[in-house]
Amino acid sequence: MNRLPATILTALLALAGIAPAAVTGPAASAAAPGTATGRADHVPGTVRTAAEHRDILSVRGAGPYRIGIRYDRLAAAGLISWTADSCTGIRHAGATGVWAGAIILTFRDGRLVSVGTATAPPRSPAGASVGMPFAELERIYGPRGAMIRNDAGDAEAYLVRVGSRVELFTDHPIRPGVGYYEAGLASHVERGFRQGPC
């Protein structure tokens, strides 16, 4: 996965006051209504509150943070709170507003290529989130998803393909289950997990 190195990610999450939350109970395991295809962000004809909008992170992005949008456009609108450059052409950034402290944005050559989280919410349109066991992801996604290994053979993740984009769920460093959920372009998210971040 093309995420920040663990020490930087941990420090950034600690500064933001984020503590990954376990998701339990029947509401956590129920798939979102109207998401049988995994492509809908909400039930057609319903109106969502700002808090409900913050609950969904999909392969299209999260809220105003849409995959493909330019970094400078978000920065000019006051929607970026912090930045950290890593590999050449890669910039990680924090969100503002209802998404502050909940998501990490990744830009490649100035365009948003993935949105990730170590918290719950947000969740995927199908209802998957950080804190769930991988068996629950298999129940939610069925044949649409699968466990994969990186090229080095030392890490596993759960991958769901949606056209040229993916949802990727990686493990938690100290407890069983999902510790990080990232969605975006397969050419960035999946390649980064399989081959390394740079």
PDB file of C-alpha atoms in Angstrom:
ATOM      1  CA  MET A   1       0.000   0.000   0.000  1.00  0.00           C
ATOM      2  CA  ASN A   2       1.227   3.453  -0.743  1.00  0.00           C
ATOM      3  CA  ARG A   3       0.790   4.893   2.725  1.00  0.00           C
ATOM      4  CA  LEU A   4       3.100   6.826   5.001  1.00  0.00           C
ATOM      5  CA  PRO A   5       5.828   4.858   6.751  1.00  0.00           C
ATOM      6  CA  ALA A   6       4.481   3.476  10.046  1.00  0.00           C
ATOM      7  CA  THR A   7       6.430   5.870  12.278  1.00  0.00           C
ATOM      8  CA  ILE A   8       5.282   8.974  10.376  1.00  0.00           C
ATOM      9  CA  LEU A   9       1.691   7.711  10.161  1.00  0.00           C
ATOM     10  CA  THR A  10       1.623   6.952  13.905  1.00  0.00           C
ATOM     11  CA  ALA A  11       3.009  10.396  14.735  1.00  0.00           C
ATOM     12  CA  LEU A  12       0.519  12.161  12.460  1.00  0.00           C
ATOM     13  CA  LEU A  13      -2.406  10.207  13.859  1.00  0.00           C
ATOM     14  CA  ALA A  14      -1.248  10.924  17.420  1.00  0.00           C
ATOM     15  CA  LEU A  15      -0.980  14.652  16.644  1.00  0.00           C
ATOM     16  CA  ALA A  16      -4.472  14.615  15.178  1.00  0.00           C
ATOM     17  CA  GLY A  17      -5.767  12.742  18.247  1.00  0.00           C
ATOM     18  CA  ILE A  18      -6.925   9.740  16.252  1.00  0.00           C
ATOM     19  CA  ALA A  19      -7.366   6.396  17.950  1.00  0.00           C
ATOM     20  CA  PRO A  20      -8.590   3.555  15.741  1.00  0.00           C
ATOM     21  CA  ALA A  21     -11.928   2.338  17.027  1.00  0.00           C
ATOM     22  CA  ALA A  22     -13.180  -1.215  16.943  1.00  0.00           C
ATOM     23  CA  VAL A  23     -16.536  -1.639  15.264  1.00  0.00           C
ATOM     24  CA  THR A  24     -18.856  -4.089  16.937  1.00  0.00           C
ATOM     25  CA  GLY A  25     -22.506  -4.992  17.096  1.00  0.00           C
ATOM     26  CA  PRO A  26     -25.175  -5.585  14.478  1.00  0.00           C
ATOM     27  CA  ALA A  27     -25.117  -2.045  13.091  1.00  0.00           C
ATOM     28  CA  ALA A  28     -21.414  -2.332  12.332  1.00  0.00           C
ATOM     29  CA  SER A  29     -21.777  -5.573  10.412  1.00  0.00           C
ATOM     30  CA  ALA A  30     -24.824  -4.608   8.363  1.00  0.00           C
ATOM     31  CA  ALA A  31     -24.128  -3.535   4.813  1.00  0.00           C
ATOM     32  CA  ALA A  32     -25.336  -0.083   3.887  1.00  0.00           C
ATOM     33  CA  PRO A  33     -28.714  -0.138   2.170  1.00  0.00           C
ATOM     34  CA  GLY A  34     -28.708   0.409  -1.559  1.00  0.00           C
ATOM     35  CA  THR A  35     -25.107  -0.704  -1.986  1.00  0.00           C
ATOM     36  CA  ALA A  36     -25.491  -4.153  -3.496  1.00  0.00           C
ATOM     37  CA  THR A  37     -23.156  -3.196  -6.307  1.00  0.00           C
ATOM     38  CA  GLY A  38     -20.706  -1.443  -3.997  1.00  0.00           C
ATOM     39  CA  ARG A  39     -20.967   1.610  -6.251  1.00  0.00           C
ATOM     40  CA  ALA A  40     -23.621   3.726  -4.561  1.00  0.00           C
ATOM     41  CA  ASP A  41     -22.663   6.258  -1.880  1.00  0.00           C
ATOM     42  CA  HIS A  42     -26.203   6.419  -0.530  1.00  0.00           C
ATOM     43  CA  VAL A  43     -29.762   5.366  -1.106  1.00  0.00           C
ATOM     44  CA  PRO A  44     -31.180   7.326  -4.074  1.00  0.00           C
ATOM     45  CA  GLY A  45     -33.771   9.884  -3.055  1.00  0.00           C
ATOM     46  CA  THR A  46     -32.483  10.323   0.498  1.00  0.00           C
ATOM     47  CA  VAL A  47     -30.855  13.405   1.966  1.00  0.00           C
ATOM     48  CA  ARG A  48     -27.755  12.943   4.089  1.00  0.00           C
ATOM     49  CA  THR A  49     -26.583  15.118   6.948  1.00  0.00           C
ATOM     50  CA  ALA A  50     -22.993  16.392   7.086  1.00  0.00           C
ATOM     51  CA  ALA A  51     -22.182  13.667   9.635  1.00  0.00           C
ATOM     52  CA  GLU A  52     -23.594  10.968   7.336  1.00  0.00           C
ATOM     53  CA  HIS A  53     -21.539  12.290   4.405  1.00  0.00           C
ATOM     54  CA  ARG A  54     -18.448  11.919   6.606  1.00  0.00           C
ATOM     55  CA  ASP A  55     -19.289   8.266   7.088  1.00  0.00           C
ATOM     56  CA  ILE A  56     -18.590   7.158   3.484  1.00  0.00           C
ATOM     57  CA  LEU A  57     -15.176   6.763   1.854  1.00  0.00           C
ATOM     58  CA  SER A  58     -15.413   5.170  -1.598  1.00  0.00           C
ATOM     59  CA  VAL A  59     -13.285   4.640  -4.690  1.00  0.00           C
ATOM     60  CA  ARG A  60     -14.539   8.057  -5.802  1.00  0.00           C
ATOM     61  CA  GLY A  61     -13.119   9.717  -2.685  1.00  0.00           C
ATOM     62  CA  ALA A  62     -14.698  11.263   0.394  1.00  0.00           C
ATOM     63  CA  GLY A  63     -16.826  14.412   0.508  1.00  0.00           C
ATOM     64  CA  PRO A  64     -15.122  17.175  -1.520  1.00  0.00           C
ATOM     65  CA  TYR A  65     -11.948  15.056  -1.737  1.00  0.00           C
ATOM     66  CA  ARG A  66     -12.696  13.409  -5.093  1.00  0.00           C
ATOM     67  CA  ILE A  67     -10.144  11.145  -6.762  1.00  0.00           C
ATOM     68  CA  GLY A  68      -8.458  13.103  -9.560  1.00  0.00           C
ATOM     69  CA  ILE A  69      -8.971  16.581  -8.074  1.00  0.00           C
ATOM     70  CA  ARG A  70      -5.902  18.822  -8.056  1.00  0.00           C
ATOM     71  CA  TYR A  71      -4.071  19.583  -4.794  1.00  0.00           C
ATOM     72  CA  ASP A  72      -3.871  23.312  -5.586  1.00  0.00           C
ATOM     73  CA  ARG A  73      -7.655  23.502  -6.022  1.00  0.00           C
ATOM     74  CA  LEU A  74      -8.254  21.933  -2.582  1.00  0.00           C
ATOM     75  CA  ALA A  75      -5.572  24.111  -0.961  1.00  0.00           C
ATOM     76  CA  ALA A  76      -7.043  27.287  -2.483  1.00  0.00           C
ATOM     77  CA  ALA A  77     -10.452  26.329  -1.071  1.00  0.00           C
ATOM     78  CA  GLY A  78      -8.950  25.900   2.422  1.00  0.00           C
ATOM     79  CA  LEU A  79      -9.529  22.133   2.430  1.00  0.00           C
ATOM     80  CA  ILE A  80      -5.937  21.098   3.306  1.00  0.00           C
ATOM     81  CA  SER A  81      -4.657  21.260   6.899  1.00  0.00           C
ATOM     82  CA  TRP A  82      -1.126  19.781   6.720  1.00  0.00           C
ATOM     83  CA  THR A  83       1.210  18.184   4.170  1.00  0.00           C
ATOM     84  CA  ALA A  84       4.121  15.736   4.214  1.00  0.00           C
ATOM     85  CA  ASP A  85       6.056  14.845   1.076  1.00  0.00           C
ATOM     86  CA  SER A  86       7.437  11.319   0.829  1.00  0.00           C
ATOM     87  CA  CYS A  87       8.515   9.712  -2.449  1.00  0.00           C
ATOM     88  CA  THR A  88       9.215  11.864  -5.493  1.00  0.00           C
ATOM     89  CA  GLY A  89       5.930  13.299  -6.695  1.00  0.00           C
ATOM     90  CA  ILE A  90       3.969  11.958  -3.676  1.00  0.00           C
ATOM     91  CA  ARG A  91       2.398  14.287  -1.118  1.00  0.00           C
ATOM     92  CA  HIS A  92       0.270  13.233   1.849  1.00  0.00           C
ATOM     93  CA  ALA A  93      -2.147  15.757   3.326  1.00  0.00           C
ATOM     94  CA  GLY A  94      -4.751  16.202   5.999  1.00  0.00           C
ATOM     95  CA  ALA A  95      -8.332  17.296   5.487  1.00  0.00           C
ATOM     96  CA  THR A  96     -10.349  20.063   7.130  1.00  0.00           C
ATOM     97  CA  GLY A  97     -13.955  20.415   8.270  1.00  0.00           C
ATOM     98  CA  VAL A  98     -15.929  17.247   9.051  1.00  0.00           C
ATOM     99  CA  TRP A  99     -13.098  15.135   7.565  1.00  0.00           C
ATOM    100  CA  ALA A 100     -10.340  16.634   9.763  1.00  0.00           C
ATOM    101  CA  GLY A 101      -8.464  13.907  11.642  1.00  0.00           C
ATOM    102  CA  ALA A 102     -10.408  11.141   9.883  1.00  0.00           C
ATOM    103  CA  ILE A 103      -8.694  10.771   6.502  1.00  0.00           C
ATOM    104  CA  ILE A 104      -5.267  11.028   4.913  1.00  0.00           C
ATOM    105  CA  LEU A 105      -5.097  12.254   1.322  1.00  0.00           C
ATOM    106  CA  THR A 106      -2.401  11.089  -1.099  1.00  0.00           C
ATOM    107  CA  PHE A 107      -1.518  13.113  -4.188  1.00  0.00           C
ATOM    108  CA  ARG A 108       0.684  11.968  -7.047  1.00  0.00           C
ATOM    109  CA  ASP A 109       2.006  14.726  -9.317  1.00  0.00           C
ATOM    110  CA  GLY A 110      -0.563  17.133  -7.901  1.00  0.00           C
ATOM    111  CA  ARG A 111      -3.674  14.961  -8.299  1.00  0.00           C
ATOM    112  CA  LEU A 112      -5.540  13.037  -5.587  1.00  0.00           C
ATOM    113  CA  VAL A 113      -4.944   9.309  -6.128  1.00  0.00           C
ATOM    114  CA  SER A 114      -6.138   7.824  -2.827  1.00  0.00           C
ATOM    115  CA  VAL A 115      -7.914   8.544   0.428  1.00  0.00           C
ATOM    116  CA  GLY A 116      -7.159   6.449   3.508  1.00  0.00           C
ATOM    117  CA  THR A 117      -8.257   6.150   7.114  1.00  0.00           C
ATOM    118  CA  ALA A 118      -7.227   4.457  10.347  1.00  0.00           C
ATOM    119  CA  THR A 119     -10.552   5.309  12.035  1.00  0.00           C
ATOM    120  CA  ALA A 120     -14.148   4.109  11.974  1.00  0.00           C
ATOM    121  CA  PRO A 121     -16.078   5.918  10.606  1.00  0.00           C
ATOM    122  CA  PRO A 122     -15.639   6.397   7.718  1.00  0.00           C
ATOM    123  CA  ARG A 123     -16.731   3.135   6.132  1.00  0.00           C
ATOM    124  CA  SER A 124     -16.949   1.803   2.593  1.00  0.00           C
ATOM    125  CA  PRO A 125     -20.267   2.059   0.705  1.00  0.00           C
ATOM    126  CA  ALA A 126     -20.777  -1.652   1.467  1.00  0.00           C
ATOM    127  CA  GLY A 127     -20.353  -1.050   5.210  1.00  0.00           C
ATOM    128  CA  ALA A 128     -16.757  -2.270   5.756  1.00  0.00           C
ATOM    129  CA  SER A 129     -14.482  -0.321   8.083  1.00  0.00           C
ATOM    130  CA  VAL A 130     -11.391  -0.246  10.249  1.00  0.00           C
ATOM    131  CA  GLY A 131     -11.679  -2.588  13.235  1.00  0.00           C
ATOM    132  CA  MET A 132     -13.534  -5.370  11.419  1.00  0.00           C
ATOM    133  CA  PRO A 133     -12.107  -8.875  11.197  1.00  0.00           C
ATOM    134  CA  PHE A 134     -11.145  -9.974   7.684  1.00  0.00           C
ATOM    135  CA  ALA A 135     -13.790 -12.715   7.843  1.00  0.00           C
ATOM    136  CA  GLU A 136     -16.421  -9.972   8.066  1.00  0.00           C
ATOM    137  CA  LEU A 137     -15.028  -8.347   4.898  1.00  0.00           C
ATOM    138  CA  GLU A 138     -15.348 -11.694   3.124  1.00  0.00           C
ATOM    139  CA  ARG A 139     -18.977 -11.893   4.259  1.00  0.00           C
ATOM    140  CA  ILE A 140     -19.722  -8.340   3.084  1.00  0.00           C
ATOM    141  CA  TYR A 141     -17.993  -8.521  -0.314  1.00  0.00           C
ATOM    142  CA  GLY A 142     -18.280 -12.206  -1.236  1.00  0.00           C
ATOM    143  CA  PRO A 143     -16.701 -12.930  -4.636  1.00  0.00           C
ATOM    144  CA  ARG A 144     -16.044  -9.214  -5.318  1.00  0.00           C
ATOM    145  CA  GLY A 145     -13.077  -9.193  -2.927  1.00  0.00           C
ATOM    146  CA  ALA A 146     -10.082 -11.396  -2.104  1.00  0.00           C
ATOM    147  CA  MET A 147      -7.054 -11.617   0.176  1.00  0.00           C
ATOM    148  CA  ILE A 148      -3.814 -10.742  -1.635  1.00  0.00           C
ATOM    149  CA  ARG A 149      -0.119 -10.787  -0.725  1.00  0.00           C
ATOM    150  CA  ASN A 150       2.529  -8.227  -1.571  1.00  0.00           C
ATOM    151  CA  ASP A 151       5.364  -9.143  -3.948  1.00  0.00           C
ATOM    152  CA  ALA A 152       7.777  -9.689  -1.047  1.00  0.00           C
ATOM    153  CA  GLY A 153       5.342 -12.181   0.482  1.00  0.00           C
ATOM    154  CA  ASP A 154       5.476 -10.582   3.925  1.00  0.00           C
ATOM    155  CA  ALA A 155       2.104  -8.774   4.062  1.00  0.00           C
ATOM    156  CA  GLU A 156      -1.541  -9.565   3.307  1.00  0.00           C
ATOM    157  CA  ALA A 157      -4.481  -7.295   2.552  1.00  0.00           C
ATOM    158  CA  TYR A 158      -8.078  -7.573   1.424  1.00  0.00           C
ATOM    159  CA  LEU A 159      -8.660  -6.085  -2.053  1.00  0.00           C
ATOM    160  CA  VAL A 160     -11.925  -5.124  -3.746  1.00  0.00           C
ATOM    161  CA  ARG A 161     -11.784  -4.048  -7.403  1.00  0.00           C
ATOM    162  CA  VAL A 162     -14.191  -1.446  -8.794  1.00  0.00           C
ATOM    163  CA  GLY A 163     -13.158  -0.866 -12.414  1.00  0.00           C
ATOM    164  CA  SER A 164      -9.785   0.894 -12.474  1.00  0.00           C
ATOM    165  CA  ARG A 165     -10.057   1.664  -8.763  1.00  0.00           C
ATOM    166  CA  VAL A 166      -9.756  -0.426  -5.597  1.00  0.00           C
ATOM    167  CA  GLU A 167     -10.595  -0.577  -1.923  1.00  0.00           C
ATOM    168  CA  LEU A 168      -7.696  -1.995   0.121  1.00  0.00           C
ATOM    169  CA  PHE A 169      -7.926  -3.106   3.755  1.00  0.00           C
ATOM    170  CA  THR A 170      -4.629  -3.807   5.530  1.00  0.00           C
ATOM    171  CA  ASP A 171      -4.053  -5.286   8.969  1.00  0.00           C
ATOM    172  CA  HIS A 172      -3.554  -3.532  12.262  1.00  0.00           C
ATOM    173  CA  PRO A 173       0.009  -3.581  13.629  1.00  0.00           C
ATOM    174  CA  ILE A 174      -0.944  -4.718  17.158  1.00  0.00           C
ATOM    175  CA  ARG A 175      -4.399  -6.343  17.068  1.00  0.00           C
ATOM    176  CA  PRO A 176      -6.263  -8.650  14.670  1.00  0.00           C
ATOM    177  CA  GLY A 177      -8.430  -7.174  11.932  1.00  0.00           C
ATOM    178  CA  VAL A 178      -8.390  -4.166   9.651  1.00  0.00           C
ATOM    179  CA  GLY A 179      -6.124  -1.320  10.733  1.00  0.00           C
ATOM    180  CA  TYR A 180      -6.159   0.862   7.612  1.00  0.00           C
ATOM    181  CA  TYR A 181      -8.642   1.320   4.768  1.00  0.00           C
ATOM    182  CA  GLU A 182      -7.557   3.029   1.535  1.00  0.00           C
ATOM    183  CA  ALA A 183      -9.510   3.634  -1.656  1.00  0.00           C
ATOM    184  CA  GLY A 184      -8.448   5.117  -4.976  1.00  0.00           C
ATOM    185  CA  LEU A 185      -6.699   4.375  -8.239  1.00  0.00           C
ATOM    186  CA  ALA A 186      -5.510   0.767  -8.546  1.00  0.00           C
ATOM    187  CA  SER A 187      -2.363   2.010 -10.295  1.00  0.00           C
ATOM    188  CA  HIS A 188      -1.421   3.734  -7.049  1.00  0.00           C
ATOM    189  CA  VAL A 189      -3.111   1.848  -4.175  1.00  0.00           C
ATOM    190  CA  GLU A 190      -2.682  -1.756  -5.314  1.00  0.00           C
ATOM    191  CA  ARG A 191       0.712  -1.200  -6.921  1.00  0.00           C
ATOM    192  CA  GLY A 192       1.924   0.563  -3.784  1.00  0.00           C
ATOM    193  CA  PHE A 193       0.876  -2.358  -1.592  1.00  0.00           C
ATOM    194  CA  ARG A 194       2.315  -5.017  -3.887  1.00  0.00           C
ATOM    195  CA  GLN A 195       5.606  -3.299  -4.809  1.00  0.00           C
ATOM    196  CA  GLY A 196       6.230  -0.733  -2.066  1.00  0.00           C
ATOM    197  CA  PRO A 197       5.438   2.942  -1.609  1.00  0.00           C
ATOM    198  CA  CYS A 198       8.011   4.521  -3.947  1.00  0.00           C
TER     199      CYS A 198
END
